[in-house]
Every structure is written in C-alpha cells, then in structure tokens.
Amino acid sequence: MSHVNVTINGRQYRMACEEGQETRLLRLAEMLESRVTDLRGKFGEIGDQRLTVMASLTIADELQDAERRIRGFEEEIEVLREGRVAASDRARATQSAIANALNAASDRIERMTQELNKPLAGNVALG
C-alpha cells in the first residue's frame, strides 16, 4: 500500500492507494482541486465544505451522464451486433442460393451438351 499527499481546497490529505496508482490519485485530486477553484471563482467564499460538496456533486453529475451515455452506446453496439449477425446469415443464405442456382444451370448445360452430341437417329446425312 502506497501513500500520497494531495491538496484539496488548500488542505493537505495523506491518502492510501494501491501500488502503482499514485499518479492516478494525484490527477484525481488535481481535478477536484480545479473544480473547487472554479466554483470559488464563480461563487466566492461560500465555505470550504460547501465548495467541496458542490465540486463533488458536479463531478458525480458528469459521471452519471457519462454512465448513461455508455449504456446508450452499449445498447447501440448490441443492436449493431444483432444486425451484423442477421446480415451475415442473409449473406450465407444468398451465397448458398447462388451456388445452388449455378449448380442447377451447370447441370442443365451439361444435359443440353450431351443431347446435342448424340448422333442423329439412322445416321441420315443432311445436305
């Protein structure tokens, strides 16, 4: 377990995190600190706790919007997958139908060729 010192709203906090997550935790703290600073610029000194809560709620709202968008994308991906499967099934059916039609045409051509190559009855010479 690692420890990182972060500064949020002018106060330092010692935070524990998993090994290798130190940089991520620092970036998250910087993001929260940036929100607090932005809100302080908009609303002035309205109290440390209130600024921190407002910044946290803003981030939570953005997270909820992102999760909603992700769910929408996941649903869209599922619809596209189903469409791809249906299209693939149709393509296989079409290929099979074409192959069958070509085989049938080949069989007819072969029969016609055999009929045309048969000797005429009685070997009657024409001409």
mmCIF file of N, CA and C in Angstrom:
data_model
loop_
_atom_site.group_PDB
_atom_site.id
_atom_site.type_symbol
_atom_site.label_atom_id
_atom_site.label_comp_id
_atom_site.label_asym_id
_atom_site.label_seq_id
_atom_site.Cartn_x
_atom_site.Cartn_y
_atom_site.Cartn_z
ATOM 1 N N MET A 1 0.843 -1.178 0.000
ATOM 2 C CA MET A 1 0.000 0.000 0.000
ATOM 3 C C MET A 1 0.888 1.241 0.000
ATOM 4 N N SER A 2 0.596 2.147 -0.910
ATOM 5 C CA SER A 2 1.347 3.402 -1.007
ATOM 6 C C SER A 2 0.555 4.523 -0.365
ATOM 7 N N HIS A 3 1.242 5.617 -0.112
ATOM 8 C CA HIS A 3 0.591 6.813 0.426
ATOM 9 C C HIS A 3 0.988 8.009 -0.424
ATOM 10 N N VAL A 4 0.031 8.914 -0.612
ATOM 11 C CA VAL A 4 0.254 10.107 -1.415
ATOM 12 C C VAL A 4 -0.340 11.286 -0.654
ATOM 13 N N ASN A 5 0.340 12.412 -0.674
ATOM 14 C CA ASN A 5 -0.199 13.639 -0.098
ATOM 15 C C ASN A 5 -0.867 14.427 -1.218
ATOM 16 N N VAL A 6 -2.143 14.736 -1.036
ATOM 17 C CA VAL A 6 -2.885 15.511 -2.023
ATOM 18 C C VAL A 6 -3.377 16.787 -1.352
ATOM 19 N N THR A 7 -3.580 17.802 -2.179
ATOM 20 C CA THR A 7 -4.098 19.069 -1.672
ATOM 21 C C THR A 7 -5.446 19.329 -2.327
ATOM 22 N N ILE A 8 -6.452 19.499 -1.488
ATOM 23 C CA ILE A 8 -7.801 19.802 -1.967
ATOM 24 C C ILE A 8 -8.319 20.961 -1.142
ATOM 25 N N ASN A 9 -8.700 22.008 -1.842
ATOM 26 C CA ASN A 9 -9.233 23.210 -1.220
ATOM 27 C C ASN A 9 -8.251 23.779 -0.184
ATOM 28 N N GLY A 10 -6.972 23.743 -0.548
ATOM 29 C CA GLY A 10 -5.962 24.339 0.314
ATOM 30 C C GLY A 10 -5.544 23.477 1.486
ATOM 31 N N ARG A 11 -6.091 22.309 1.612
ATOM 32 C CA ARG A 11 -5.744 21.425 2.721
ATOM 33 C C ARG A 11 -5.054 20.183 2.193
ATOM 34 N N GLN A 12 -4.066 19.749 2.966
ATOM 35 C CA GLN A 12 -3.353 18.535 2.564
ATOM 36 C C GLN A 12 -3.962 17.326 3.255
ATOM 37 N N TYR A 13 -4.037 16.231 2.470
ATOM 38 C CA TYR A 13 -4.558 14.965 2.982
ATOM 39 C C TYR A 13 -3.587 13.863 2.587
ATOM 40 N N ARG A 14 -3.334 12.973 3.531
ATOM 41 C CA ARG A 14 -2.496 11.809 3.242
ATOM 42 C C ARG A 14 -3.458 10.680 2.875
ATOM 43 N N MET A 15 -3.307 10.174 1.631
ATOM 44 C CA MET A 15 -4.237 9.170 1.109
ATOM 45 C C MET A 15 -3.482 7.876 0.821
ATOM 46 N N ALA A 16 -4.115 6.764 1.129
ATOM 47 C CA ALA A 16 -3.557 5.451 0.804
ATOM 48 C C ALA A 16 -4.088 5.028 -0.559
ATOM 49 N N CYS A 17 -3.265 4.298 -1.289
ATOM 50 C CA CYS A 17 -3.694 3.779 -2.589
ATOM 51 C C CYS A 17 -2.894 2.528 -2.907
ATOM 52 N N GLU A 18 -3.361 1.797 -3.897
ATOM 53 C CA GLU A 18 -2.651 0.600 -4.356
ATOM 54 C C GLU A 18 -1.325 1.005 -4.990
ATOM 55 N N GLU A 19 -0.362 0.111 -4.925
ATOM 56 C CA GLU A 19 0.924 0.348 -5.583
ATOM 57 C C GLU A 19 0.685 0.633 -7.068
ATOM 58 N N GLY A 20 1.338 1.641 -7.583
ATOM 59 C CA GLY A 20 1.220 1.975 -8.994
ATOM 60 C C GLY A 20 0.072 2.932 -9.304
ATOM 61 N N GLN A 21 -0.764 3.259 -8.318
ATOM 62 C CA GLN A 21 -1.913 4.142 -8.537
ATOM 63 C C GLN A 21 -1.665 5.559 -8.029
ATOM 64 N N GLU A 22 -0.442 5.840 -7.616
ATOM 65 C CA GLU A 22 -0.124 7.144 -7.041
ATOM 66 C C GLU A 22 -0.410 8.285 -8.018
ATOM 67 N N THR A 23 0.053 8.140 -9.244
ATOM 68 C CA THR A 23 -0.129 9.204 -10.247
ATOM 69 C C THR A 23 -1.611 9.424 -10.529
ATOM 70 N N ARG A 24 -2.346 8.344 -10.621
ATOM 71 C CA ARG A 24 -3.794 8.466 -10.864
ATOM 72 C C ARG A 24 -4.473 9.221 -9.722
ATOM 73 N N LEU A 25 -4.138 8.872 -8.492
ATOM 74 C CA LEU A 25 -4.736 9.547 -7.336
ATOM 75 C C LEU A 25 -4.375 11.029 -7.336
ATOM 76 N N LEU A 26 -3.148 11.350 -7.665
ATOM 77 C CA LEU A 26 -2.745 12.760 -7.745
ATOM 78 C C LEU A 26 -3.536 13.511 -8.813
ATOM 79 N N ARG A 27 -3.736 12.869 -9.979
ATOM 80 C CA ARG A 27 -4.529 13.517 -11.052
ATOM 81 C C ARG A 27 -5.973 13.727 -10.609
ATOM 82 N N LEU A 28 -6.535 12.742 -9.931
ATOM 83 C CA LEU A 28 -7.920 12.887 -9.452
ATOM 84 C C LEU A 28 -8.034 14.033 -8.446
ATOM 85 N N ALA A 29 -7.067 14.118 -7.554
ATOM 86 C CA ALA A 29 -7.070 15.208 -6.573
ATOM 87 C C ALA A 29 -6.919 16.561 -7.263
ATOM 88 N N GLU A 30 -6.072 16.612 -8.283
ATOM 89 C CA GLU A 30 -5.911 17.860 -9.041
ATOM 90 C C GLU A 30 -7.222 18.238 -9.733
ATOM 91 N N MET A 31 -7.929 17.238 -10.256
ATOM 92 C CA MET A 31 -9.209 17.508 -10.914
ATOM 93 C C MET A 31 -10.205 18.088 -9.906
ATOM 94 N N LEU A 32 -10.281 17.495 -8.723
ATOM 95 C CA LEU A 32 -11.203 18.001 -7.702
ATOM 96 C C LEU A 32 -10.786 19.401 -7.255
ATOM 97 N N GLU A 33 -9.502 19.601 -7.065
ATOM 98 C CA GLU A 33 -8.997 20.918 -6.671
ATOM 99 C C GLU A 33 -9.337 21.961 -7.736
ATOM 100 N N SER A 34 -9.224 21.593 -9.008
ATOM 101 C CA SER A 34 -9.570 22.503 -10.098
ATOM 102 C C SER A 34 -11.046 22.872 -10.045
ATOM 103 N N ARG A 35 -11.895 21.906 -9.769
ATOM 104 C CA ARG A 35 -13.337 22.191 -9.653
ATOM 105 C C ARG A 35 -13.622 23.133 -8.503
ATOM 106 N N VAL A 36 -12.989 22.873 -7.363
ATOM 107 C CA VAL A 36 -13.193 23.742 -6.199
ATOM 108 C C VAL A 36 -12.752 25.168 -6.539
ATOM 109 N N THR A 37 -11.616 25.289 -7.197
ATOM 110 C CA THR A 37 -11.101 26.613 -7.578
ATOM 111 C C THR A 37 -12.064 27.310 -8.535
ATOM 112 N N ASP A 38 -12.588 26.571 -9.526
ATOM 113 C CA ASP A 38 -13.546 27.154 -10.474
ATOM 114 C C ASP A 38 -14.804 27.629 -9.753
ATOM 115 N N LEU A 39 -15.313 26.804 -8.857
ATOM 116 C CA LEU A 39 -16.531 27.175 -8.121
ATOM 117 C C LEU A 39 -16.277 28.376 -7.214
ATOM 118 N N ARG A 40 -15.099 28.429 -6.594
ATOM 119 C CA ARG A 40 -14.760 29.573 -5.752
ATOM 120 C C ARG A 40 -14.741 30.838 -6.604
ATOM 121 N N GLY A 41 -14.237 30.721 -7.843
ATOM 122 C CA GLY A 41 -14.225 31.871 -8.742
ATOM 123 C C GLY A 41 -15.627 32.322 -9.115
ATOM 124 N N LYS A 42 -16.557 31.390 -9.239
ATOM 125 C CA LYS A 42 -17.936 31.733 -9.609
ATOM 126 C C LYS A 42 -18.748 32.243 -8.427
ATOM 127 N N PHE A 43 -18.588 31.610 -7.268
ATOM 128 C CA PHE A 43 -19.471 31.902 -6.138
ATOM 129 C C PHE A 43 -18.791 32.632 -4.991
ATOM 130 N N GLY A 44 -17.483 32.804 -5.076
ATOM 131 C CA GLY A 44 -16.765 33.473 -3.990
ATOM 132 C C GLY A 44 -16.582 32.547 -2.807
ATOM 133 N N GLU A 45 -16.319 33.126 -1.662
ATOM 134 C CA GLU A 45 -16.099 32.343 -0.442
ATOM 135 C C GLU A 45 -17.451 31.965 0.160
ATOM 136 N N ILE A 46 -17.877 30.753 -0.125
ATOM 137 C CA ILE A 46 -19.164 30.282 0.409
ATOM 138 C C ILE A 46 -18.968 29.156 1.422
ATOM 139 N N GLY A 47 -17.739 28.950 1.815
ATOM 140 C CA GLY A 47 -17.440 27.924 2.807
ATOM 141 C C GLY A 47 -16.736 26.745 2.166
ATOM 142 N N ASP A 48 -15.735 26.253 2.877
ATOM 143 C CA ASP A 48 -14.919 25.158 2.355
ATOM 144 C C ASP A 48 -15.743 23.897 2.092
ATOM 145 N N GLN A 49 -16.552 23.531 3.056
ATOM 146 C CA GLN A 49 -17.336 22.304 2.883
ATOM 147 C C GLN A 49 -18.310 22.431 1.720
ATOM 148 N N ARG A 50 -18.960 23.565 1.638
ATOM 149 C CA ARG A 50 -19.934 23.766 0.567
ATOM 150 C C ARG A 50 -19.260 23.707 -0.802
ATOM 151 N N LEU A 51 -18.088 24.323 -0.942
ATOM 152 C CA LEU A 51 -17.351 24.276 -2.204
ATOM 153 C C LEU A 51 -16.971 22.838 -2.552
ATOM 154 N N THR A 52 -16.489 22.089 -1.566
ATOM 155 C CA THR A 52 -16.094 20.709 -1.808
ATOM 156 C C THR A 52 -17.296 19.856 -2.188
ATOM 157 N N VAL A 53 -18.409 20.061 -1.499
ATOM 158 C CA VAL A 53 -19.628 19.305 -1.820
ATOM 159 C C VAL A 53 -20.118 19.670 -3.214
ATOM 160 N N MET A 54 -20.114 20.946 -3.559
ATOM 161 C CA MET A 54 -20.565 21.370 -4.887
ATOM 162 C C MET A 54 -19.670 20.774 -5.971
ATOM 163 N N ALA A 55 -18.357 20.793 -5.755
ATOM 164 C CA ALA A 55 -17.434 20.220 -6.736
ATOM 165 C C ALA A 55 -17.684 18.723 -6.873
ATOM 166 N N SER A 56 -17.875 18.055 -5.758
ATOM 167 C CA SER A 56 -18.138 16.608 -5.796
ATOM 168 C C SER A 56 -19.443 16.305 -6.514
ATOM 169 N N LEU A 57 -20.474 17.093 -6.252
ATOM 170 C CA LEU A 57 -21.758 16.884 -6.933
ATOM 171 C C LEU A 57 -21.644 17.145 -8.432
ATOM 172 N N THR A 58 -20.863 18.135 -8.818
ATOM 173 C CA THR A 58 -20.645 18.417 -10.237
ATOM 174 C C THR A 58 -19.980 17.226 -10.918
ATOM 175 N N ILE A 59 -18.968 16.685 -10.267
ATOM 176 C CA ILE A 59 -18.270 15.524 -10.824
ATOM 177 C C ILE A 59 -19.205 14.314 -10.860
ATOM 178 N N ALA A 60 -19.992 14.113 -9.793
ATOM 179 C CA ALA A 60 -20.938 12.989 -9.757
ATOM 180 C C ALA A 60 -21.965 13.124 -10.872
ATOM 181 N N ASP A 61 -22.413 14.357 -11.150
ATOM 182 C CA ASP A 61 -23.374 14.597 -12.227
ATOM 183 C C ASP A 61 -22.759 14.239 -13.576
ATOM 184 N N GLU A 62 -21.525 14.653 -13.797
ATOM 185 C CA GLU A 62 -20.840 14.317 -15.046
ATOM 186 C C GLU A 62 -20.635 12.805 -15.165
ATOM 187 N N LEU A 63 -20.312 12.161 -14.058
ATOM 188 C CA LEU A 63 -20.143 10.709 -14.060
ATOM 189 C C LEU A 63 -21.452 10.020 -14.428
ATOM 190 N N GLN A 64 -22.548 10.484 -13.848
ATOM 191 C CA GLN A 64 -23.851 9.892 -14.156
ATOM 192 C C GLN A 64 -24.198 10.083 -15.637
ATOM 193 N N ASP A 65 -23.924 11.252 -16.180
ATOM 194 C CA ASP A 65 -24.152 11.491 -17.605
ATOM 195 C C ASP A 65 -23.290 10.564 -18.457
ATOM 196 N N ALA A 66 -22.036 10.399 -18.074
ATOM 197 C CA ALA A 66 -21.127 9.518 -18.822
ATOM 198 C C ALA A 66 -21.608 8.075 -18.759
ATOM 199 N N GLU A 67 -22.068 7.637 -17.592
ATOM 200 C CA GLU A 67 -22.580 6.269 -17.460
ATOM 201 C C GLU A 67 -23.823 6.065 -18.330
ATOM 202 N N ARG A 68 -24.692 7.076 -18.384
ATOM 203 C CA ARG A 68 -25.894 6.997 -19.227
ATOM 204 C C ARG A 68 -25.501 6.893 -20.693
ATOM 205 N N ARG A 69 -24.519 7.694 -21.102
ATOM 206 C CA ARG A 69 -24.053 7.638 -22.488
ATOM 207 C C ARG A 69 -23.426 6.287 -22.799
ATOM 208 N N ILE A 70 -22.661 5.752 -21.853
ATOM 209 C CA ILE A 70 -22.035 4.435 -22.053
ATOM 210 C C ILE A 70 -23.113 3.378 -22.227
ATOM 211 N N ARG A 71 -24.148 3.412 -21.378
ATOM 212 C CA ARG A 71 -25.254 2.441 -21.532
ATOM 213 C C ARG A 71 -25.901 2.573 -22.907
ATOM 214 N N GLY A 72 -26.091 3.819 -23.357
ATOM 215 C CA GLY A 72 -26.655 4.032 -24.684
ATOM 216 C C GLY A 72 -25.766 3.461 -25.779
ATOM 217 N N PHE A 73 -24.457 3.674 -25.646
ATOM 218 C CA PHE A 73 -23.524 3.119 -26.627
ATOM 219 C C PHE A 73 -23.523 1.608 -26.591
ATOM 220 N N GLU A 74 -23.588 1.030 -25.392
ATOM 221 C CA GLU A 74 -23.629 -0.426 -25.277
ATOM 222 C C GLU A 74 -24.886 -0.993 -25.934
ATOM 223 N N GLU A 75 -26.018 -0.317 -25.746
ATOM 224 C CA GLU A 75 -27.256 -0.764 -26.393
ATOM 225 C C GLU A 75 -27.136 -0.644 -27.911
ATOM 226 N N GLU A 76 -26.555 0.443 -28.373
ATOM 227 C CA GLU A 76 -26.361 0.643 -29.811
ATOM 228 C C GLU A 76 -25.431 -0.427 -30.385
ATOM 229 N N ILE A 77 -24.378 -0.742 -29.654
ATOM 230 C CA ILE A 77 -23.447 -1.790 -30.094
ATOM 231 C C ILE A 77 -24.172 -3.124 -30.200
ATOM 232 N N GLU A 78 -25.036 -3.426 -29.228
ATOM 233 C CA GLU A 78 -25.773 -4.693 -29.256
ATOM 234 C C GLU A 78 -26.698 -4.750 -30.474
ATOM 235 N N VAL A 79 -27.374 -3.647 -30.771
ATOM 236 C CA VAL A 79 -28.244 -3.602 -31.946
ATOM 237 C C VAL A 79 -27.418 -3.808 -33.215
ATOM 238 N N LEU A 80 -26.260 -3.162 -33.281
ATOM 239 C CA LEU A 80 -25.388 -3.316 -34.450
ATOM 240 C C LEU A 80 -24.876 -4.751 -34.571
ATOM 241 N N ARG A 81 -24.538 -5.372 -33.434
ATOM 242 C CA ARG A 81 -24.096 -6.773 -33.469
ATOM 243 C C ARG A 81 -25.205 -7.669 -34.001
ATOM 244 N N GLU A 82 -26.426 -7.450 -33.496
ATOM 245 C CA GLU A 82 -27.555 -8.262 -33.963
ATOM 246 C C GLU A 82 -27.772 -8.054 -35.460
ATOM 247 N N GLY A 83 -27.643 -6.819 -35.913
ATOM 248 C CA GLY A 83 -27.780 -6.523 -37.337
ATOM 249 C C GLY A 83 -26.691 -7.186 -38.146
ATOM 250 N N ARG A 84 -25.476 -7.200 -37.609
ATOM 251 C CA ARG A 84 -24.356 -7.846 -38.303
ATOM 252 C C ARG A 84 -24.593 -9.345 -38.415
ATOM 253 N N VAL A 85 -25.092 -9.951 -37.353
ATOM 254 C CA VAL A 85 -25.375 -11.388 -37.383
ATOM 255 C C VAL A 85 -26.468 -11.679 -38.408
ATOM 256 N N ALA A 86 -27.520 -10.867 -38.406
ATOM 257 C CA ALA A 86 -28.610 -11.064 -39.367
ATOM 258 C C ALA A 86 -28.098 -10.887 -40.795
ATOM 259 N N ALA A 87 -27.271 -9.872 -41.027
ATOM 260 C CA ALA A 87 -26.716 -9.635 -42.363
ATOM 261 C C ALA A 87 -25.810 -10.791 -42.783
ATOM 262 N N SER A 88 -25.036 -11.297 -41.850
ATOM 263 C CA SER A 88 -24.168 -12.429 -42.143
ATOM 264 C C SER A 88 -24.991 -13.662 -42.505
ATOM 265 N N ASP A 89 -26.074 -13.882 -41.772
ATOM 266 C CA ASP A 89 -26.962 -15.011 -42.076
ATOM 267 C C ASP A 89 -27.587 -14.852 -43.468
ATOM 268 N N ARG A 90 -28.029 -13.631 -43.784
ATOM 269 C CA ARG A 90 -28.608 -13.375 -45.109
ATOM 270 C C ARG A 90 -27.568 -13.584 -46.199
ATOM 271 N N ALA A 91 -26.329 -13.132 -45.951
ATOM 272 C CA ALA A 91 -25.257 -13.296 -46.945
ATOM 273 C C ALA A 91 -24.983 -14.779 -47.180
ATOM 274 N N ARG A 92 -24.949 -15.581 -46.106
ATOM 275 C CA ARG A 92 -24.724 -17.025 -46.279
ATOM 276 C C ARG A 92 -25.872 -17.659 -47.062
ATOM 277 N N ALA A 93 -27.107 -17.252 -46.756
ATOM 278 C CA ALA A 93 -28.257 -17.799 -47.477
ATOM 279 C C ALA A 93 -28.200 -17.411 -48.954
ATOM 280 N N THR A 94 -27.806 -16.165 -49.226
ATOM 281 C CA THR A 94 -27.695 -15.704 -50.615
ATOM 282 C C THR A 94 -26.593 -16.467 -51.345
ATOM 283 N N GLN A 95 -25.453 -16.649 -50.701
ATOM 284 C CA GLN A 95 -24.356 -17.407 -51.313
ATOM 285 C C GLN A 95 -24.787 -18.836 -51.613
ATOM 286 N N SER A 96 -25.520 -19.417 -50.692
ATOM 287 C CA SER A 96 -25.995 -20.789 -50.897
ATOM 288 C C SER A 96 -26.972 -20.845 -52.064
ATOM 289 N N ALA A 97 -27.883 -19.869 -52.138
ATOM 290 C CA ALA A 97 -28.858 -19.831 -53.231
ATOM 291 C C ALA A 97 -28.145 -19.637 -54.577
ATOM 292 N N ILE A 98 -27.136 -18.779 -54.606
ATOM 293 C CA ILE A 98 -26.383 -18.552 -55.845
ATOM 294 C C ILE A 98 -25.641 -19.819 -56.245
ATOM 295 N N ALA A 99 -25.013 -20.473 -55.281
ATOM 296 C CA ALA A 99 -24.292 -21.715 -55.576
ATOM 297 C C ALA A 99 -25.250 -22.769 -56.119
ATOM 298 N N ASN A 100 -26.433 -22.887 -55.507
ATOM 299 C CA ASN A 100 -27.426 -23.854 -55.984
ATOM 300 C C ASN A 100 -27.897 -23.523 -57.395
ATOM 301 N N ALA A 101 -28.121 -22.224 -57.657
ATOM 302 C CA ALA A 101 -28.565 -21.809 -58.990
ATOM 303 C C ALA A 101 -27.472 -22.091 -60.027
ATOM 304 N N LEU A 102 -26.216 -21.826 -59.697
ATOM 305 C CA LEU A 102 -25.120 -22.098 -60.619
ATOM 306 C C LEU A 102 -24.968 -23.597 -60.868
ATOM 307 N N ASN A 103 -25.117 -24.399 -59.822
ATOM 308 C CA ASN A 103 -25.040 -25.855 -59.991
ATOM 309 C C ASN A 103 -26.172 -26.363 -60.881
ATOM 310 N N ALA A 104 -27.377 -25.825 -60.670
ATOM 311 C CA ALA A 104 -28.517 -26.232 -61.494
ATOM 312 C C ALA A 104 -28.292 -25.821 -62.951
ATOM 313 N N ALA A 105 -27.783 -24.612 -63.174
ATOM 314 C CA ALA A 105 -27.509 -24.148 -64.532
ATOM 315 C C ALA A 105 -26.430 -25.016 -65.172
ATOM 316 N N SER A 106 -25.409 -25.356 -64.420
ATOM 317 C CA SER A 106 -24.346 -26.215 -64.932
ATOM 318 C C SER A 106 -24.893 -27.587 -65.323
ATOM 319 N N ASP A 107 -25.763 -28.135 -64.490
ATOM 320 C CA ASP A 107 -26.370 -29.432 -64.793
ATOM 321 C C ASP A 107 -27.195 -29.354 -66.089
ATOM 322 N N ARG A 108 -27.977 -28.288 -66.259
ATOM 323 C CA ARG A 108 -28.779 -28.128 -67.481
ATOM 324 C C ARG A 108 -27.886 -27.999 -68.703
ATOM 325 N N ILE A 109 -26.811 -27.220 -68.591
ATOM 326 C CA ILE A 109 -25.879 -27.056 -69.715
ATOM 327 C C ILE A 109 -25.257 -28.402 -70.066
ATOM 328 N N GLU A 110 -24.872 -29.170 -69.052
ATOM 329 C CA GLU A 110 -24.279 -30.493 -69.286
ATOM 330 C C GLU A 110 -25.270 -31.411 -70.001
ATOM 331 N N ARG A 111 -26.531 -31.413 -69.564
ATOM 332 C CA ARG A 111 -27.546 -32.255 -70.229
ATOM 333 C C ARG A 111 -27.775 -31.815 -71.665
ATOM 334 N N MET A 112 -27.814 -30.487 -71.866
ATOM 335 C CA MET A 112 -28.020 -29.988 -73.223
ATOM 336 C C MET A 112 -26.837 -30.364 -74.118
ATOM 337 N N THR A 113 -25.618 -30.264 -73.588
ATOM 338 C CA THR A 113 -24.426 -30.626 -74.343
ATOM 339 C C THR A 113 -24.474 -32.098 -74.721
ATOM 340 N N GLN A 114 -24.877 -32.943 -73.808
ATOM 341 C CA GLN A 114 -24.976 -34.378 -74.085
ATOM 342 C C GLN A 114 -26.025 -34.651 -75.163
ATOM 343 N N GLU A 115 -27.151 -33.952 -75.083
ATOM 344 C CA GLU A 115 -28.202 -34.127 -76.090
ATOM 345 C C GLU A 115 -27.717 -33.676 -77.460
ATOM 346 N N LEU A 116 -27.013 -32.568 -77.507
ATOM 347 C CA LEU A 116 -26.521 -32.054 -78.789
ATOM 348 C C LEU A 116 -25.438 -32.956 -79.387
ATOM 349 N N ASN A 117 -24.709 -33.658 -78.574
ATOM 350 C CA ASN A 117 -23.628 -34.529 -79.052
ATOM 351 C C ASN A 117 -24.102 -35.939 -79.406
ATOM 352 N N LYS A 118 -25.351 -36.264 -79.180
ATOM 353 C CA LYS A 118 -25.860 -37.589 -79.550
ATOM 354 C C LYS A 118 -25.941 -37.679 -81.070
ATOM 355 N N PRO A 119 -25.597 -38.854 -81.597
ATOM 356 C CA PRO A 119 -25.723 -38.997 -83.044
ATOM 357 C C PRO A 119 -27.203 -38.997 -83.433
ATOM 358 N N LEU A 120 -27.462 -38.529 -84.646
ATOM 359 C CA LEU A 120 -28.850 -38.473 -85.120
ATOM 360 C C LEU A 120 -29.322 -39.902 -85.394
ATOM 361 N N ALA A 121 -30.579 -40.145 -85.219
ATOM 362 C CA ALA A 121 -31.139 -41.481 -85.434
ATOM 363 C C ALA A 121 -31.029 -41.858 -86.903
ATOM 364 N N GLY A 122 -30.505 -43.073 -87.150
ATOM 365 C CA GLY A 122 -30.397 -43.603 -88.510
ATOM 366 C C GLY A 122 -29.247 -43.021 -89.284
ATOM 367 N N ASN A 123 -28.432 -42.261 -88.722
ATOM 368 C CA ASN A 123 -27.275 -41.659 -89.375
ATOM 369 C C ASN A 123 -27.635 -41.080 -90.745
ATOM 370 N N VAL A 124 -28.688 -40.350 -90.800
ATOM 371 C CA VAL A 124 -29.124 -39.747 -92.061
ATOM 372 C C VAL A 124 -28.234 -38.545 -92.325
ATOM 373 N N ALA A 125 -27.713 -38.483 -93.517
ATOM 374 C CA ALA A 125 -26.880 -37.371 -93.888
ATOM 375 C C ALA A 125 -27.757 -36.228 -94.332
ATOM 376 N N LEU A 126 -27.452 -35.139 -93.848
ATOM 377 C CA LEU A 126 -28.211 -33.940 -94.215
ATOM 378 C C LEU A 126 -27.438 -33.207 -95.280
ATOM 379 N N GLY A 127 -28.139 -32.662 -96.244
ATOM 380 C CA GLY A 127 -27.476 -31.814 -97.181
ATOM 381 C C GLY A 127 -27.435 -32.222 -98.526
#
